[in-house]
Coordinates of C-alpha atoms in Angstrom, one line a residue:
X859 CA -22.0 -1.8 18.4
X860 CA -22.3 -1.8 22.2
X861 CA -24.1 -5.2 22.2
X862 CA -21.6 -6.6 19.8
X863 CA -18.8 -5.9 22.3
X864 CA -20.1 -8.6 24.5
X865 CA -21.7 -11.1 22.2
X866 CA -20.6 -13.8 19.7
X867 CA -19.0 -11.2 17.4
X868 CA -16.8 -10.0 20.2
X869 CA -15.8 -13.5 21.1
X870 CA -14.9 -14.2 17.4
X871 CA -12.7 -11.1 17.2
X872 CA -11.0 -12.2 20.4
X873 CA -10.2 -15.6 19.0
X874 CA -9.1 -14.3 15.6
X875 CA -7.1 -11.3 16.5
X876 CA -7.2 -10.9 20.3
X877 CA -9.4 -7.7 19.9
X878 CA -10.3 -6.4 23.3
X879 CA -14.0 -5.1 23.8
X880 CA -13.1 -1.4 24.0
X881 CA -11.2 -1.7 20.7
X882 CA -13.9 -3.4 18.7
X883 CA -15.6 -0.3 17.2
X884 CA -12.2 1.3 16.2
X885 CA -10.9 -2.0 14.7
X886 CA -14.1 -2.7 12.8
X887 CA -14.2 0.8 11.3
X888 CA -10.5 0.5 10.4
X889 CA -11.2 -2.8 8.7
X890 CA -14.1 -1.3 6.7
X891 CA -12.1 1.8 5.8
X892 CA -9.3 -0.3 4.4
X893 CA -11.8 -2.5 2.6
X894 CA -13.2 0.4 0.6
X895 CA -9.8 1.9 0.0
X896 CA -8.4 -1.2 -1.5
X897 CA -11.5 -2.1 -3.4
X898 CA -11.5 1.3 -5.0
X899 CA -7.9 0.9 -6.1
X900 CA -7.9 -2.8 -7.1
X901 CA -10.9 -2.1 -9.4
X902 CA -8.4 0.1 -11.2
X903 CA -5.2 -2.0 -11.0
X904 CA -5.9 -4.5 -13.8
X905 CA -6.9 -1.5 -16.0
X906 CA -3.7 0.3 -15.0
X907 CA -1.6 -2.8 -15.9
X908 CA -3.5 -3.0 -19.2
X909 CA -2.7 0.6 -19.9
X910 CA 0.9 -0.3 -19.5
X911 CA 0.6 -2.8 -22.4
X912 CA -1.3 -0.1 -24.5
X913 CA 1.7 2.2 -24.0
X914 CA 4.1 -0.6 -24.8
X915 CA 5.9 -3.2 -22.7
X916 CA 9.2 -2.2 -24.3
X917 CA 8.8 1.3 -22.8
X918 CA 7.6 0.4 -19.3
X919 CA 10.8 1.8 -17.8
X920 CA 9.6 5.2 -19.1
X921 CA 6.4 4.9 -17.2
X922 CA 8.3 4.0 -14.0
X923 CA 10.4 7.1 -14.6
X924 CA 7.3 9.2 -15.0
X925 CA 5.8 7.7 -11.8
X926 CA 9.0 8.5 -9.8
X927 CA 9.0 12.1 -11.1
X928 CA 5.3 12.6 -10.3
X929 CA 5.8 11.0 -6.9
X930 CA 8.7 13.3 -6.2
X931 CA 6.4 16.3 -7.0
X932 CA 3.4 15.1 -5.1
X933 CA 5.2 14.2 -1.8
X934 CA 6.1 17.9 -0.9
X935 CA 2.7 19.1 -2.1
X936 CA 1.1 16.5 0.3
X937 CA 3.4 17.6 3.1
X938 CA 2.7 21.2 2.4
X939 CA -1.0 20.8 2.8
X940 CA -0.5 18.6 5.9
X941 CA 1.6 21.5 7.4
X942 CA -1.1 24.1 6.8
X943 CA -4.5 22.2 7.2
X944 CA -5.8 20.4 10.2
X945 CA -5.1 16.6 9.8
X946 CA -8.8 15.8 10.6
X947 CA -9.8 18.0 7.7
X948 CA -7.0 17.3 5.3
X949 CA -6.9 13.5 5.3
X950 CA -10.5 13.0 4.0
X951 CA -9.8 15.4 1.2
X952 CA -6.9 13.3 -0.1
X953 CA -9.4 10.6 -1.1
X954 CA -12.0 13.1 -2.3
X955 CA -9.4 14.5 -4.7
X956 CA -8.5 11.0 -6.0
X957 CA -12.2 10.4 -6.7
X958 CA -12.4 13.6 -8.8
X959 CA -9.4 12.6 -10.9
X960 CA -11.1 9.2 -11.7
X961 CA -14.1 11.1 -13.1
X962 CA -11.7 13.2 -15.3
X963 CA -10.0 10.0 -16.6
X964 CA -13.4 8.5 -17.3
X965 CA -14.2 11.5 -19.6
X966 CA -10.8 11.2 -21.3
X967 CA -11.2 7.5 -22.0
X968 CA -14.7 8.1 -23.4
X969 CA -13.4 10.7 -25.8
X970 CA -10.0 9.2 -26.8
X971 CA -10.1 5.4 -26.4
X972 CA -6.7 3.6 -26.6
X973 CA -4.7 6.9 -26.8
X974 CA -1.2 6.0 -25.9
X975 CA -0.5 9.2 -24.0
X976 CA -3.7 9.1 -22.0
X977 CA -2.9 5.4 -21.2
X978 CA 0.5 6.6 -20.0
X979 CA -1.0 9.4 -17.9
X980 CA -3.4 7.0 -16.2
X981 CA -0.7 4.4 -15.5
X982 CA 1.6 7.1 -13.9
X983 CA -1.1 8.8 -11.9
X984 CA -2.6 5.5 -10.6
X985 CA 0.8 4.2 -9.7
X986 CA 1.4 7.5 -7.8
X987 CA -1.7 7.9 -5.8
X988 CA -2.1 4.2 -4.9
X989 CA 1.0 4.4 -2.7
X990 CA -0.1 7.8 -1.4
X991 CA -3.5 6.6 -0.3
X992 CA -2.2 3.4 1.4
X993 CA 0.5 5.5 3.1
X994 CA -2.1 7.8 4.5
X995 CA -4.1 4.9 5.8
X996 CA -1.2 3.2 7.6
X997 CA 0.0 6.6 8.9
X998 CA -3.4 7.0 10.5
X999 CA -3.4 3.5 11.9
X1000 CA 0.1 4.1 13.4
X1001 CA -1.3 7.3 14.9
X1002 CA -4.2 5.5 16.5
X1003 CA -2.9 2.2 17.8
X1004 CA 0.0 1.7 20.2
X1005 CA 3.0 -0.6 19.5
X1006 CA 1.4 -3.4 21.6
X1007 CA -1.9 -3.0 19.8
X1008 CA -0.3 -3.0 16.4
X1009 CA 1.3 -6.4 16.9
X1010 CA -2.2 -7.8 17.6
X1011 CA -4.4 -5.8 15.3
X1012 CA -2.5 -4.7 12.2
X1013 CA -2.8 -8.1 10.5
X1014 CA -6.6 -8.2 11.1
X1015 CA -7.0 -4.6 9.9
X1016 CA -4.9 -5.4 6.8
X1017 CA -7.3 -8.3 6.1
X1018 CA -10.0 -5.7 5.5
X1019 CA -8.0 -4.3 2.6
X1020 CA -7.3 -7.8 1.3
X1021 CA -11.1 -8.7 1.3
X1022 CA -11.5 -5.6 -0.8
X1023 CA -8.7 -6.7 -3.2
X1024 CA -10.6 -10.0 -3.6
X1025 CA -13.9 -8.4 -4.3
X1026 CA -12.5 -5.9 -6.8
X1027 CA -10.8 -8.4 -9.2
X1028 CA -13.6 -10.9 -8.8
X1029 CA -16.0 -8.1 -9.9
X1030 CA -13.7 -7.2 -12.8
X1031 CA -13.3 -10.8 -14.0
X1032 CA -17.0 -11.3 -13.9
X1033 CA -18.3 -8.0 -15.2
X1034 CA -15.7 -6.2 -17.2
X1035 CA -17.0 -7.4 -20.5
X1036 CA -20.6 -6.3 -19.7
X1037 CA -20.0 -2.9 -17.9
X1038 CA -16.9 -1.9 -19.9
X1039 CA -13.5 -0.9 -18.7
X1040 CA -14.3 2.8 -18.6
X1041 CA -17.2 2.3 -16.1
X1042 CA -14.7 0.9 -13.6
X1043 CA -13.4 4.4 -13.2
X1044 CA -16.7 5.7 -11.9
X1045 CA -17.2 2.7 -9.6
X1046 CA -13.7 3.4 -8.2
X1047 CA -14.5 7.1 -7.7
X1048 CA -17.6 6.3 -5.7
X1049 CA -15.5 4.0 -3.5
X1050 CA -12.9 6.7 -2.8
X1051 CA -15.8 9.1 -1.9
X1052 CA -17.0 6.6 0.7
X1053 CA -13.4 6.2 2.0
X1054 CA -13.2 10.0 2.6
X1055 CA -16.2 9.7 4.9
X1056 CA -14.8 6.7 6.8
X1057 CA -11.6 8.7 7.6
X1058 CA -13.8 11.0 9.7
X1059 CA -15.5 8.2 11.6
X1060 CA -12.2 6.5 12.4
X1061 CA -10.8 9.9 13.6
X1062 CA -13.8 10.3 15.9
X1063 CA -13.2 6.9 17.3
X1064 CA -9.6 7.7 18.2
X1065 CA -10.9 10.7 20.2
X1066 CA -13.4 8.5 21.9
X1067 CA -10.8 6.0 23.0
X1068 CA -8.6 8.7 24.4
X1069 CA -11.5 10.3 26.3
X1070 CA -12.3 6.9 27.9
X1071 CA -8.7 6.5 28.9
X1072 CA -8.3 3.4 26.7
X1073 CA -5.0 2.3 25.1
X1074 CA -4.2 4.4 22.0
X1075 CA -1.6 6.7 20.7
X1076 CA -1.7 9.9 22.9
X1077 CA -1.9 12.3 19.9
X1078 CA -4.5 14.4 18.3
X1079 CA -5.5 15.0 14.6
X1080 CA -7.1 18.3 15.5
X1081 CA -4.1 20.4 14.5
X1082 CA -1.7 21.2 11.6
X1083 CA 1.6 19.5 11.5
X1084 CA 3.5 22.7 10.9
X1085 CA 6.9 22.8 9.3
X1086 CA 7.5 23.0 5.6
X1087 CA 6.8 20.8 2.5
X1088 CA 10.3 19.3 2.5
X1089 CA 10.3 18.0 6.1
X1090 CA 9.7 14.5 4.9
X1091 CA 12.9 14.5 2.9
X1092 CA 14.8 16.0 5.8
X1093 CA 13.6 13.5 8.3
X1094 CA 14.3 10.7 5.9
X1095 CA 18.0 11.6 5.6
X1096 CA 18.3 12.2 9.3
X1097 CA 17.3 8.7 10.3
X1098 CA 18.3 5.4 8.7
X1099 CA 15.6 3.9 10.9
X1100 CA 13.0 5.2 8.4
X1101 CA 14.7 4.0 5.2
X1102 CA 13.5 0.9 3.7
X1103 CA 11.8 0.0 0.4
X1104 CA 11.0 -3.1 -1.6
X1105 CA 12.0 -3.9 -5.2
X1106 CA 10.1 -6.5 -7.2
X1107 CA 9.8 -4.8 -10.6
X1108 CA 12.0 -7.4 -12.4
X1109 CA 9.3 -10.1 -12.2
X1110 CA 6.6 -7.5 -13.1
X1111 CA 8.5 -6.7 -16.3
X1112 CA 8.7 -10.3 -17.4
X1113 CA 5.1 -10.9 -16.5
X1114 CA 3.9 -7.9 -18.5
X1115 CA 5.8 -9.2 -21.5
X1116 CA 4.3 -12.7 -21.3
X1117 CA 0.8 -11.5 -20.8
X1118 CA 1.1 -9.1 -23.7
X1119 CA 2.1 -11.9 -26.1
X1120 CA -0.4 -14.4 -24.6
X1121 CA -3.5 -12.2 -24.8
X1122 CA -4.4 -10.0 -27.7
X1123 CA -7.3 -7.8 -26.4
X1124 CA -7.4 -5.2 -23.7
X1125 CA -10.2 -7.0 -21.9
X1126 CA -8.4 -10.3 -21.9
X1127 CA -5.3 -8.8 -20.4
X1128 CA -7.3 -7.0 -17.8
X1129 CA -8.9 -10.4 -16.9
X1130 CA -5.5 -12.0 -16.7
X1131 CA -4.1 -9.4 -14.3
X1132 CA -7.3 -9.5 -12.2
X1133 CA -7.0 -13.3 -12.0
X1134 CA -3.5 -13.0 -10.5
X1135 CA -4.8 -10.4 -8.0
X1136 CA -7.7 -12.7 -7.0
X1137 CA -5.5 -15.7 -6.3
X1138 CA -3.0 -13.5 -4.4
X1139 CA -5.6 -11.9 -2.1
X1140 CA -7.6 -15.0 -1.4
X1141 CA -4.6 -16.6 0.2
X1142 CA -3.4 -13.4 1.9
X1143 CA -6.7 -12.7 3.7
X1144 CA -6.6 -16.1 5.4
X1145 CA -3.1 -15.5 6.6
X1146 CA -4.0 -12.0 7.8
X1147 CA -7.0 -13.1 9.7
X1148 CA -5.5 -16.1 11.4
X1149 CA -1.7 -15.9 11.1
X1150 CA -0.2 -12.4 10.9
X1151 CA -0.7 -11.4 14.6
X1152 CA 0.3 -14.8 15.9
X1153 CA 3.4 -14.8 13.6
X1154 CA 4.6 -11.3 14.7
X1155 CA 3.9 -12.0 18.4
X1156 CA 5.8 -15.3 18.3
X1157 CA 8.7 -14.5 16.0
X1158 CA 8.9 -10.7 16.1
X1159 CA 8.8 -7.9 13.6
X1160 CA 12.3 -8.7 12.4
X1161 CA 11.2 -12.1 11.1
X1162 CA 8.3 -10.4 9.3
X1163 CA 10.6 -8.0 7.6
X1164 CA 13.0 -10.7 6.5
X1165 CA 10.4 -13.0 5.0
X1166 CA 10.1 -11.2 1.6
X1167 CA 13.9 -11.0 0.8
X1168 CA 14.0 -14.8 1.4
X1169 CA 11.0 -15.4 -0.9
X1170 CA 12.5 -13.2 -3.6
X1171 CA 15.7 -15.2 -3.7
X1172 CA 13.7 -18.3 -4.3
X1173 CA 11.6 -16.6 -6.8
X1174 CA 14.4 -15.3 -9.0
X1175 CA 16.0 -18.8 -9.0
X1176 CA 12.7 -20.2 -10.2
X1177 CA 12.5 -17.6 -12.9
X1178 CA 15.9 -18.4 -14.2
X1179 CA 15.1 -22.1 -14.6
X1180 CA 11.6 -21.7 -15.9
X1181 CA 10.5 -18.3 -17.4
X1182 CA 7.0 -19.3 -18.4
X1183 CA 3.7 -17.6 -17.6
X1184 CA 2.5 -20.2 -15.1
X1185 CA 5.7 -20.0 -13.1
X1186 CA 5.9 -16.2 -13.2
X1187 CA 2.2 -15.9 -12.3
X1188 CA 2.7 -18.3 -9.4
X1189 CA 5.7 -16.4 -8.1
X1190 CA 3.9 -13.1 -8.3
X1191 CA 1.1 -14.6 -6.2
X1192 CA 3.4 -16.0 -3.6
X1193 CA 5.5 -12.8 -3.4
X1194 CA 2.5 -10.6 -3.1
X1195 CA 0.6 -12.5 -0.5
X1196 CA 3.7 -12.7 1.7
X1197 CA 4.1 -9.0 1.2
X1198 CA 0.5 -8.1 2.1
X1199 CA 0.1 -10.6 4.9
X1200 CA 3.4 -10.3 6.8
X1201 CA 5.9 -7.9 5.4
X1202 CA 3.8 -4.8 4.9
X1203 CA 2.1 -4.9 8.3
X1204 CA 5.5 -5.5 9.9
X1205 CA 6.9 -2.4 8.1
X1206 CA 4.0 -0.3 9.2
X1207 CA 4.5 -1.3 12.8
X1208 CA 7.8 0.5 12.7
X1209 CA 5.9 3.8 12.6
X1210 CA 4.1 3.3 15.9
X1211 CA 7.3 4.4 17.7
X1212 CA 7.9 7.7 15.9
X1213 CA 6.3 11.2 16.1
X1214 CA 3.6 12.5 13.9
X1215 CA 6.0 14.4 11.6
X1216 CA 7.7 11.1 10.8
X1217 CA 4.3 9.3 10.6
X1218 CA 2.7 11.6 8.1
X1219 CA 5.7 13.2 6.3
X1220 CA 8.7 10.9 6.3
X1221 CA 6.5 7.8 5.9
X1222 CA 4.9 9.4 2.9
X1223 CA 8.2 10.1 1.3
X1224 CA 9.3 6.5 2.0
X1225 CA 6.1 4.9 0.7
X1226 CA 6.0 7.0 -2.5
X1227 CA 9.3 8.6 -3.5
X1228 CA 11.7 6.1 -2.1
X1229 CA 9.5 3.1 -3.1
X1230 CA 9.1 4.5 -6.7
X1231 CA 12.8 5.2 -6.8
X1232 CA 13.4 1.5 -6.1
X1233 CA 10.9 0.7 -8.9
X1234 CA 12.7 3.1 -11.2
X1235 CA 16.1 1.7 -10.5
X1236 CA 14.8 -1.9 -10.9
X1237 CA 13.0 -1.0 -14.1
X1238 CA 16.0 0.5 -15.9
X1239 CA 18.2 -2.3 -14.5
X1240 CA 15.8 -4.8 -16.0
X1241 CA 15.9 -3.0 -19.3
X1242 CA 19.7 -3.0 -19.2
X1243 CA 20.1 -6.7 -18.5
X1244 CA 17.2 -7.9 -20.7
X1245 CA 19.6 -8.6 -23.6
X1246 CA 21.2 -11.2 -21.4
X1247 CA 17.9 -13.1 -21.1
X1248 CA 15.9 -14.1 -18.0
X1249 CA 19.1 -15.4 -16.3
X1250 CA 20.5 -11.9 -16.3
X1251 CA 17.2 -10.6 -14.7
X1252 CA 17.4 -13.3 -12.1
X1253 CA 21.0 -12.4 -11.2
X1254 CA 20.1 -8.8 -10.9
X1255 CA 17.2 -9.7 -8.6
X1256 CA 19.4 -11.8 -6.4
X1257 CA 21.8 -8.9 -5.9
X1258 CA 19.0 -6.6 -4.9
X1259 CA 17.6 -9.2 -2.5
X1260 CA 21.1 -9.6 -0.9
X1261 CA 21.2 -5.8 -0.2
X1262 CA 17.6 -5.8 1.1
X1263 CA 18.2 -8.5 3.7
X1264 CA 20.6 -6.8 6.1
X1265 CA 18.6 -3.5 5.9
X1266 CA 15.5 -5.4 7.0
X1267 CA 17.4 -7.1 9.8
X1268 CA 18.8 -3.8 11.2
X1269 CA 15.5 -2.0 11.1
X1270 CA 13.7 -4.9 12.8
X1271 CA 16.2 -5.1 15.6
X1272 CA 16.1 -1.3 16.1
X1273 CA 12.3 -1.4 16.4
X1274 CA 12.3 -4.3 18.9
X1275 CA 14.9 -2.6 21.1
X1276 CA 12.8 0.7 21.3
X1277 CA 11.3 1.4 24.7
X1278 CA 7.6 2.5 24.9
X1279 CA 8.4 5.3 27.3
X1280 CA 10.8 6.8 24.8
X1281 CA 8.2 7.0 22.0
X1282 CA 8.0 10.7 21.1
X1283 CA 4.6 12.4 21.5
X1284 CA 3.5 15.4 19.4
X1285 CA 2.9 18.7 21.0
X1286 CA -0.6 19.6 22.0
X1287 CA -3.1 20.8 19.4
X1288 CA -3.1 24.2 20.9
X1289 CA 0.6 24.5 20.6
X1290 CA 0.5 23.7 16.9
X1291 CA -2.7 25.4 15.8

């Protein structure tokens, strides 16, 4: 890697994302880490969406309710372990545990294929842990890179995950019929095991950067967070700065319904969902590599946060006028690539200016419980207005987007007005061990 810091590879990174030579190893490892994480999940996501159709599209709101309940239970358990186990030890085990659960579901699917309740359990657990694992990743990134670094690097790092989300659905589309849907679980489990190892390598690189006096967050992972399992909820309610979620379940409901009627078999539905993922992520990776950092540096984090509410208004209007599979699929692609390429990195930058308790505990609550509460609310709202047709869903979506817009604006302005010398730093490892 030392030669690469001065050769063509370093020059290419400098052009694409303004990566400085001392940052190259950390950034590349972060890129690879996110690649394996998102590959492991996106191999499962078309299968998860298919399990939603097995359980029944008319009952999807029940699955969202179950996901919220499980997320509410998992969040304090996660915070409790983070309070009592060194972060450097605990974070890899998050991914190791996910790998183990995938092996368990593989055995269940082998023994009770198409069981409605196993399908429901898989949908709920996958929908719970996917937010948890991504939250852990971005908490770690916000705990490694400074605010100035994040504006340059988070888009490029996010592209690593997006490359993974391209490879995963492409693999699913090409090979799901030959390897079978159940085997996807074992492939995903192997990916999560690799991710657990990569957490340790990224953590070691953070220590190297600090030892060399390079720019990085002045914190350590070699300690327990302390506190109690409910600190994340307490921090959430203490600071409106930390409160923001996205709601896009209305379109998801309609898309699930159309795909269920359009495709009869489980494999065909899995291919359809994978195709949407592939189109989304192919566009997103180009924006992340060449556009995200430049967009944020030029227009600011506030503009990044406001992009998705604007797109959602346009999307719901389009749904109202033309509720067909092609339109809904296109809208889902546009909404998701804007989310992955601009909005999500912008939101994660907010956490570079808070302490570790907020990074690992409050962020986890926001990314799991608050997010899923938004999904839950939207799911039952969609179910309630469904008798009024697609126009009713569109109106509900417009109302949600109108509420979302000012929250995004306030949070963005608050972040941009923060001073680097006021960013809180965690106590030393000795003080917390």
